[in-house]
PDB file of C-alpha atoms and ligand atoms in Angstrom:
ATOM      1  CA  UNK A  46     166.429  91.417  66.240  1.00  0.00           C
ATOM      2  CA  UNK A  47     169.465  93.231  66.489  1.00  0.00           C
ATOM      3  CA  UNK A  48     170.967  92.631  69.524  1.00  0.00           C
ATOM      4  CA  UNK A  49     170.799  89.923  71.902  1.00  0.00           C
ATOM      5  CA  UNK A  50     169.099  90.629  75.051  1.00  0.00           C
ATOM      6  CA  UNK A  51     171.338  89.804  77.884  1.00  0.00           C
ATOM      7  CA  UNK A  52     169.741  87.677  79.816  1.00  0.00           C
ATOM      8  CA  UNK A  53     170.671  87.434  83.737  1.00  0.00           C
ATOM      9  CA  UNK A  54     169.691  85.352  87.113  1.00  0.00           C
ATOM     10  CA  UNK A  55     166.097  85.872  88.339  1.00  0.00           C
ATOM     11  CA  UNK A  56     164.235  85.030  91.006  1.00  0.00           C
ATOM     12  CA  UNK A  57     162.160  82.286  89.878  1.00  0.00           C
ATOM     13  CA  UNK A  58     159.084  83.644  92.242  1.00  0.00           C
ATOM     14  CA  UNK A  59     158.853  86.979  90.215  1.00  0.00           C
ATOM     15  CA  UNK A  60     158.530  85.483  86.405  1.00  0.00           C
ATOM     16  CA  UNK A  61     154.943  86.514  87.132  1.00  0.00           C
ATOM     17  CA  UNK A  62     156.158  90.110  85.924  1.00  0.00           C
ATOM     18  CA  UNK A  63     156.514  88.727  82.512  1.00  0.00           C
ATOM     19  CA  UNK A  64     154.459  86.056  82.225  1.00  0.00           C
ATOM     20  CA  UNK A  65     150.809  87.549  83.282  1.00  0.00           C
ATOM     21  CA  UNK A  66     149.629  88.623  80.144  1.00  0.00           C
ATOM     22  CA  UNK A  67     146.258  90.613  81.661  1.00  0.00           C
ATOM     23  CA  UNK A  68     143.917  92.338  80.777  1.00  0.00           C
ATOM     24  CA  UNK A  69     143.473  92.931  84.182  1.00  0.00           C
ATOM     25  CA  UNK A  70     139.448  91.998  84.444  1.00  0.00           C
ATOM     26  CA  UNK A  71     136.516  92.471  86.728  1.00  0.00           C
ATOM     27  CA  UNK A  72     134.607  89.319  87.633  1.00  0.00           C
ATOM     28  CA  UNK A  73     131.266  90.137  88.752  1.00  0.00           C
ATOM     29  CA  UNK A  74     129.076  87.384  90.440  1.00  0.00           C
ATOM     30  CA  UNK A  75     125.662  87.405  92.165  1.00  0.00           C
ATOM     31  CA  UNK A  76     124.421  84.876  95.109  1.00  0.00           C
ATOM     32  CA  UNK A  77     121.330  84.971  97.000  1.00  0.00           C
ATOM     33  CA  UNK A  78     120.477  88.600  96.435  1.00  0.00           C
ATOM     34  CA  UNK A  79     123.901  90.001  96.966  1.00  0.00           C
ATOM     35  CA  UNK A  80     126.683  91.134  94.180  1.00  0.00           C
ATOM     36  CA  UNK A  81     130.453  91.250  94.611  1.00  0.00           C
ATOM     37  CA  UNK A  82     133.741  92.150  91.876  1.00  0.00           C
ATOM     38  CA  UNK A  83     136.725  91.034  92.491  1.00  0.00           C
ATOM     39  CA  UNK A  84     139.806  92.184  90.657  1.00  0.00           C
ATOM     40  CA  UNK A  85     141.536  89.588  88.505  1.00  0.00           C
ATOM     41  CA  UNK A  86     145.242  89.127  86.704  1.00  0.00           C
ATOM     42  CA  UNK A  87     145.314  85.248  86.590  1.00  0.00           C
ATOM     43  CA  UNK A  88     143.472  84.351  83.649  1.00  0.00           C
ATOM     44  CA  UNK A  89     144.066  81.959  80.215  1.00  0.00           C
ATOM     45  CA  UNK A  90     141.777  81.151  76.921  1.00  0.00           C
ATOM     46  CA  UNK A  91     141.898  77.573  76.662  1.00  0.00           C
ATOM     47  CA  UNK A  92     139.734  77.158  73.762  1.00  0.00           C
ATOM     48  CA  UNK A  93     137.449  78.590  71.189  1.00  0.00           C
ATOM     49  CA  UNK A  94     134.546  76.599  70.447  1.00  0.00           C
ATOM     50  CA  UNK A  95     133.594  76.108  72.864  1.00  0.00           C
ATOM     51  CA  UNK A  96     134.698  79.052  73.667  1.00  0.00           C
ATOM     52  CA  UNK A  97     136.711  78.433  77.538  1.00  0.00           C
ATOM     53  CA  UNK A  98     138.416  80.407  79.910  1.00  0.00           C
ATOM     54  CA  UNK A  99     140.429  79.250  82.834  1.00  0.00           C
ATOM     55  CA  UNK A 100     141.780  81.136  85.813  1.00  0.00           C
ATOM     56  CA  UNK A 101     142.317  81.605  89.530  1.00  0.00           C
ATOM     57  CA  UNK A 102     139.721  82.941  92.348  1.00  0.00           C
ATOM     58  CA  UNK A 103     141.664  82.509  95.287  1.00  0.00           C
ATOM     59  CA  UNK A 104     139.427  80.805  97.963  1.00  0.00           C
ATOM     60  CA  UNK A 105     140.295  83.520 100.311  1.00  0.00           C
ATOM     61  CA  UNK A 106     137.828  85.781  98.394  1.00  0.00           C
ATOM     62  CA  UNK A 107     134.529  86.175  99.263  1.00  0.00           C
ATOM     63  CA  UNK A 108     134.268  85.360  95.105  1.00  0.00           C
ATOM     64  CA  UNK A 109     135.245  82.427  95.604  1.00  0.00           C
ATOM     65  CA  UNK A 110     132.188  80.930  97.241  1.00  0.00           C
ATOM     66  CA  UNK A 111     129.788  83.284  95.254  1.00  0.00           C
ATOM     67  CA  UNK A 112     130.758  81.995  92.018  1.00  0.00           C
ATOM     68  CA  UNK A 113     131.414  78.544  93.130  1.00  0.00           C
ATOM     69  CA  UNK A 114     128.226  78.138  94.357  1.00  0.00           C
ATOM     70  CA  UNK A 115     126.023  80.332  91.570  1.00  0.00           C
ATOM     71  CA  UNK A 116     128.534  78.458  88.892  1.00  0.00           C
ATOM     72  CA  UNK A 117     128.335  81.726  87.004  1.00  0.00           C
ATOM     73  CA  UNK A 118     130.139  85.001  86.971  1.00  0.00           C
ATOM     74  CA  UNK A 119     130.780  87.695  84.287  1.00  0.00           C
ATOM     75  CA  UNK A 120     134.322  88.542  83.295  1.00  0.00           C
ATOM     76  CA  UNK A 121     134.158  92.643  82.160  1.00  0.00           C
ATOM     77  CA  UNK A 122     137.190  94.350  80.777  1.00  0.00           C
ATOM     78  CA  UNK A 123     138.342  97.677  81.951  1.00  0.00           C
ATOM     79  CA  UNK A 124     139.632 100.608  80.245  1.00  0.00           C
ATOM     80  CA  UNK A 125     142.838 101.894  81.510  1.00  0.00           C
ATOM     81  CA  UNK A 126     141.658 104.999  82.559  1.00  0.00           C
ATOM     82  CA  UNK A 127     139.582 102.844  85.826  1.00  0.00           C
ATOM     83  CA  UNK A 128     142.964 101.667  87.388  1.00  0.00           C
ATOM     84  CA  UNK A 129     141.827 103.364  90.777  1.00  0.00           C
ATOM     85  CA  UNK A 130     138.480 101.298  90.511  1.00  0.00           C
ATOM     86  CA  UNK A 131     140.489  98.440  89.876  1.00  0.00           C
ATOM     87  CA  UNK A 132     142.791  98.655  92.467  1.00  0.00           C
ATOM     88  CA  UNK A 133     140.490  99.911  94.813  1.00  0.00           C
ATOM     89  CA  UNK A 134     138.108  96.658  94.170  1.00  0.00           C
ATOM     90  CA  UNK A 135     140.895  94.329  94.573  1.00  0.00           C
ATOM     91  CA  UNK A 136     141.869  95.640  97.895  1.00  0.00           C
ATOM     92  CA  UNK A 137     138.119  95.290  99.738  1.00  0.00           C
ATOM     93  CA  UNK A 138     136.373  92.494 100.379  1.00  0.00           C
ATOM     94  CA  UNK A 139     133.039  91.871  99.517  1.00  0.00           C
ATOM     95  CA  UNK A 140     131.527  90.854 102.426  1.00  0.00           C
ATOM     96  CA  UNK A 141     132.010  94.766 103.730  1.00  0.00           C
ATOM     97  CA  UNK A 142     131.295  96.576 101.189  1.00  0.00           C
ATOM     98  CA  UNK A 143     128.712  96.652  98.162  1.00  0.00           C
ATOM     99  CA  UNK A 144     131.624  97.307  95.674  1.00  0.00           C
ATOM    100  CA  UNK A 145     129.036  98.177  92.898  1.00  0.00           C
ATOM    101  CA  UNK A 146     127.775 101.421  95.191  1.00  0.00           C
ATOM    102  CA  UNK A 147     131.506 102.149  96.557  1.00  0.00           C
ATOM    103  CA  UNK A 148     132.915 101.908  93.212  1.00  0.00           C
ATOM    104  CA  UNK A 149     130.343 103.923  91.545  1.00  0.00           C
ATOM    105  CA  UNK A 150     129.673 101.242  88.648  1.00  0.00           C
ATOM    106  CA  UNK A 151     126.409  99.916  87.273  1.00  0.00           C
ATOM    107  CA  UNK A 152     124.989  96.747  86.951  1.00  0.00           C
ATOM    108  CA  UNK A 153     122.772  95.752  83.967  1.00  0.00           C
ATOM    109  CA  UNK A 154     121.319  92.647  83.666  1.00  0.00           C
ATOM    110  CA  UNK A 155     122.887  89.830  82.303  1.00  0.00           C
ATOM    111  CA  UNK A 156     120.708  87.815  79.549  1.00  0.00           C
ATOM    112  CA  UNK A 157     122.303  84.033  80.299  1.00  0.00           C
ATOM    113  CA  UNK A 158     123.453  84.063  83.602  1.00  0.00           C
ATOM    114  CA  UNK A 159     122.705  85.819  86.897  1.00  0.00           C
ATOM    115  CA  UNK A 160     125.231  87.551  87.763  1.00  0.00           C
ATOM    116  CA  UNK A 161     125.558  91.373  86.313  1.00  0.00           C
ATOM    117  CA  UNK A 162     127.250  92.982  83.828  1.00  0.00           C
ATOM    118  CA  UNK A 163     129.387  96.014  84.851  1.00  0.00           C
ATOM    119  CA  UNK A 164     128.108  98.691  82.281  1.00  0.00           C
ATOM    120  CA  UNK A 165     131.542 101.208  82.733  1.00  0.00           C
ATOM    121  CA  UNK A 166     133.749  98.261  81.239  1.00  0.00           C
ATOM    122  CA  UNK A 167     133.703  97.728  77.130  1.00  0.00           C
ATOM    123  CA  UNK A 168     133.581  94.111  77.183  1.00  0.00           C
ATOM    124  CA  UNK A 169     131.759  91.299  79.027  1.00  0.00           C
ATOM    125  CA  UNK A 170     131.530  87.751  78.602  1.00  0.00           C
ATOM    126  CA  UNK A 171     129.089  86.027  80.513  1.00  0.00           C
ATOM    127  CA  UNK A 172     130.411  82.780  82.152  1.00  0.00           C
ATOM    128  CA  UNK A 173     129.262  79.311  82.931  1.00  0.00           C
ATOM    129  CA  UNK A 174     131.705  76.889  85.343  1.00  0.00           C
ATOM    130  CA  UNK A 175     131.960  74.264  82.772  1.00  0.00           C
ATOM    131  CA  UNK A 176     134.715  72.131  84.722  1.00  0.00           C
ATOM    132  CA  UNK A 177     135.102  72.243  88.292  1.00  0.00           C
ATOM    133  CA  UNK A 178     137.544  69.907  88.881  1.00  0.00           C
ATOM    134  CA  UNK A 179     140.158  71.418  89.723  1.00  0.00           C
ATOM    135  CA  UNK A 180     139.090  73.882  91.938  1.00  0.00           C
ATOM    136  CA  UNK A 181     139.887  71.871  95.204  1.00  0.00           C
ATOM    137  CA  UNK A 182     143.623  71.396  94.240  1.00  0.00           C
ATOM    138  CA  UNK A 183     144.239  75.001  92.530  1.00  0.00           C
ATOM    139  CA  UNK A 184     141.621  76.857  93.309  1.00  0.00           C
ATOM    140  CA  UNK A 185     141.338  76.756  89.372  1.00  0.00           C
ATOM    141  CA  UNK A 186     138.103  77.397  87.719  1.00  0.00           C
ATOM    142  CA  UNK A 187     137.004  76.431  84.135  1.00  0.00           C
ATOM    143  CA  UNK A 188     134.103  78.297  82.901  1.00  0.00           C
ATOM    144  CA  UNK A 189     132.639  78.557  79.687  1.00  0.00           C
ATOM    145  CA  UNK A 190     131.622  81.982  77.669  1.00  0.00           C
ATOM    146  CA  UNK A 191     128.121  81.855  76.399  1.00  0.00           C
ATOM    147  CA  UNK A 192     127.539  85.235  75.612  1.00  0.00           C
ATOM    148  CA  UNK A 193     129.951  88.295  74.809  1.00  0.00           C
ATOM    149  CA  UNK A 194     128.728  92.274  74.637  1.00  0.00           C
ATOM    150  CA  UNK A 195     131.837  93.742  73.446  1.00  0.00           C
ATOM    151  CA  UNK A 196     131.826  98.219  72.071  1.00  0.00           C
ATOM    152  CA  UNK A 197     133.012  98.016  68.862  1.00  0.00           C
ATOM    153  CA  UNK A 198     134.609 100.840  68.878  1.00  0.00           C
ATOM    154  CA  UNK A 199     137.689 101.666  69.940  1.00  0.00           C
ATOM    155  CA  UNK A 200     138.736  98.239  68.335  1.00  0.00           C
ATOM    156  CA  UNK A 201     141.574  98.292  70.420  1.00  0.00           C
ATOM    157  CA  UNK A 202     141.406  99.578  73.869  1.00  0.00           C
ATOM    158  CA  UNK A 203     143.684 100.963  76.206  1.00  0.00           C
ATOM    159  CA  UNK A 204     143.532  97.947  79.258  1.00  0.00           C
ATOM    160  CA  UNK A 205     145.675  97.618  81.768  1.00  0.00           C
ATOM    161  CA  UNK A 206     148.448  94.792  82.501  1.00  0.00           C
ATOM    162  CA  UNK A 207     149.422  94.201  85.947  1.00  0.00           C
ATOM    163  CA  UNK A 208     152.677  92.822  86.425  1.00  0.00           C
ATOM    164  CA  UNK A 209     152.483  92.327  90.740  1.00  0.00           C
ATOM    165  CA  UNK A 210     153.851  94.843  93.322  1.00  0.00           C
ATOM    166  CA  UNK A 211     151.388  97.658  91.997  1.00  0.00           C
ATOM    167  CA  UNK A 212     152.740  97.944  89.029  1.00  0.00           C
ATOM    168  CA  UNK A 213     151.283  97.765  85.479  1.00  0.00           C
ATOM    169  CA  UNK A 214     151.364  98.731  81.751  1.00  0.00           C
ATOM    170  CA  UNK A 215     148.940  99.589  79.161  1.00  0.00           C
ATOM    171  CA  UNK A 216     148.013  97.871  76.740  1.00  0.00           C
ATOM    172  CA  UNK A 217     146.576  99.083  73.285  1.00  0.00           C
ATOM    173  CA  UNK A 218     148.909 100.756  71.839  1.00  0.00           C
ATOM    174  CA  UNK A 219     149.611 100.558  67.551  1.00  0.00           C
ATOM    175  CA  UNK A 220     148.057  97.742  65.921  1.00  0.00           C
ATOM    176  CA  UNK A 221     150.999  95.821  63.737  1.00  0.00           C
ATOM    177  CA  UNK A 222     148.998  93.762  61.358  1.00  0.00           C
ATOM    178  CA  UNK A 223     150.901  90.376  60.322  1.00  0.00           C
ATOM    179  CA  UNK A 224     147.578  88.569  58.697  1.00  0.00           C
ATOM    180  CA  UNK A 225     149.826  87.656  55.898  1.00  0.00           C
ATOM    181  CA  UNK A 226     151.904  85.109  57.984  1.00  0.00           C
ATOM    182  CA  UNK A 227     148.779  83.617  59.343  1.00  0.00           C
ATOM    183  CA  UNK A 228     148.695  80.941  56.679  1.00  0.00           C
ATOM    184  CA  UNK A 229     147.912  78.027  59.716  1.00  0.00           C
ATOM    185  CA  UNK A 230     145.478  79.393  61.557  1.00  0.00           C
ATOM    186  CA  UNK A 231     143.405  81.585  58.891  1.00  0.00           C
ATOM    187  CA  UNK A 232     139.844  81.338  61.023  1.00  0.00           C
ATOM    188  CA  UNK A 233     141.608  83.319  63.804  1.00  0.00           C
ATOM    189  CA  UNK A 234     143.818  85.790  61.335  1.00  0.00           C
ATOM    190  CA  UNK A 235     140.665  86.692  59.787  1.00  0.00           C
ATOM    191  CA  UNK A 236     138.392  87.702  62.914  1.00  0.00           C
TER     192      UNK A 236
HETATM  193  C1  FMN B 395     145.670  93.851  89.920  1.00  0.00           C
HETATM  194  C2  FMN B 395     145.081  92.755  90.764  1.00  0.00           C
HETATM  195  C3  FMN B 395     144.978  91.468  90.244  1.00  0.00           C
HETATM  196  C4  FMN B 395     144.426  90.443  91.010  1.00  0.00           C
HETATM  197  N1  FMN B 395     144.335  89.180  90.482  1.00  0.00           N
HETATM  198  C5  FMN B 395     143.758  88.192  91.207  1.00  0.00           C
HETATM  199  C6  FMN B 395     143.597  86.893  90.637  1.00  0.00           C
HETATM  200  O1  FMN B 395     143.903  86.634  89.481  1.00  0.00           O
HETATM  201  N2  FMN B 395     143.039  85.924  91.410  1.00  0.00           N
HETATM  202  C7  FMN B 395     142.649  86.159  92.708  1.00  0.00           C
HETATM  203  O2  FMN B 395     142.160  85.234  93.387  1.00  0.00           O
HETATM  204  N3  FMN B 395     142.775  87.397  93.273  1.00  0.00           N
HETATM  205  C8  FMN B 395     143.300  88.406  92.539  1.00  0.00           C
HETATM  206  N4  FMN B 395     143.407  89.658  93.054  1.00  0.00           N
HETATM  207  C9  FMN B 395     142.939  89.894  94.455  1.00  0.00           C
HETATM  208  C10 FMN B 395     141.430  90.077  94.588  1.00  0.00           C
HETATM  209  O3  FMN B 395     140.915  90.948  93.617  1.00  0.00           O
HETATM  210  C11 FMN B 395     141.153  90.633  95.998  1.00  0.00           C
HETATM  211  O4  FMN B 395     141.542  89.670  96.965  1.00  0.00           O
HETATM  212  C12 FMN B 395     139.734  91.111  96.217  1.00  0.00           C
HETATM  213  O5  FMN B 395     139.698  91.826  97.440  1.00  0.00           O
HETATM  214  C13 FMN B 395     138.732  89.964  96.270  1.00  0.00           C
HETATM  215  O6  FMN B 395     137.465  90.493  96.535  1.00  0.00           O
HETATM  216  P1  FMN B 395     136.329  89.637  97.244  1.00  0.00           P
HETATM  217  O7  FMN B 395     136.893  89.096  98.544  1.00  0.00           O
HETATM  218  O8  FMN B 395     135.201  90.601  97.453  1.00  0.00           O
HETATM  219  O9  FMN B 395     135.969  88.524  96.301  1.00  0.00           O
HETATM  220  C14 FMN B 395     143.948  90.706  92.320  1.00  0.00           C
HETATM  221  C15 FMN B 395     144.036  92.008  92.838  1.00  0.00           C
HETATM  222  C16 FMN B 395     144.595  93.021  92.064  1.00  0.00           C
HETATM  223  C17 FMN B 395     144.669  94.417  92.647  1.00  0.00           C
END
């Protein structure tokens, strides 16, 4: 690095513009009959085998209760070109509209769990709760992936990185390849 970066005060409540990493997701979930997505920025791996996810469904979303009580939902990845789907799905609520129809997106049947896949996005994991325990206190859900359809091509997609107040970036831009360095942690370098 060249220069130093000149770092100044900030308002500790905003940090979230640097911190979430996205991709922005979709998390679609089934219940009785009826399907919802919900938009989501909040989300961390925790692990690889198995392989875990954590995040936060706020239990102000009609999600919340879908997934909570199916204990499965199906995290799909959007291309940057569906930021008007995405912002349009994490501004309605489920219980009014049948975001699927609205949204014009299709569901395909999942093979593990029952909620659907959305078929527009290139990757989706399907999703097991694996630890609930801290969904009371943070509204914090641990679920586990037990089956990923992913394109494999492009490798890298453009996705899209939301950094709060409406505003995000896109991701996928060059890869920069340091496999080299990865003399630690070969398994993941080599994937
Ligand atoms: C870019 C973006 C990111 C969001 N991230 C989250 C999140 O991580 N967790 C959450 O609970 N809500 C998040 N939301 C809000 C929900 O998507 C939103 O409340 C949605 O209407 C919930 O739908 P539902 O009530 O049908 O479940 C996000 C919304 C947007 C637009």
């Amino acid at each position: 690095m060249s220069r130093l970066p000149g770092k100044r005060d900030f308002p500790v409540e905003h940090i979230r513009r640097y911190l979430e990493p996205g991709p922005v997701v979709l998390v679609s979930s089934q219940w009785r009959g009826k399907t919802n997505i919900m938009t989501m920025g909040w989300h961390t791996v925790m692990e690889f085998t198995p392989s875990l996810i954590g995040c936060v469904i706020a239990s102000s979303n009609d999600s919340f209760e879908m997934i909570r009580k199916s204990k499965v939902c199906v995290i799909n990845i959007p291309t940057a070109d569906m930021i008007d789907t995405v912002v349009g799905i994490g501004n309605t609520d489920g219980s009014e509209t049948d975001k699927f129809e609205t949204f014009g997106l299709h569901p395909r049947k999942a093979t593990k769990v029952g909620a659907p896949l959305i078929d527009e996005c290139f990757a989706s994991f399907e999703c097991r709760i694996h630890d609930a325990k801290m969904i009371d206190a943070y509204d914090f859900f641990i679920f586990k992936v037990v089956k990923a359809h992913v394109a494999p091509r492009p490798r890298y997609p453009k996705t899209l990185h939301y950094h709060g107040q409406g505003i995000f970036t896109e991701g996928g831009g060059k890869a920069v390849s340091r496999v080299r360095g990865f003399t630690k942690y070969r398994d993941t370098a080599t994937f």
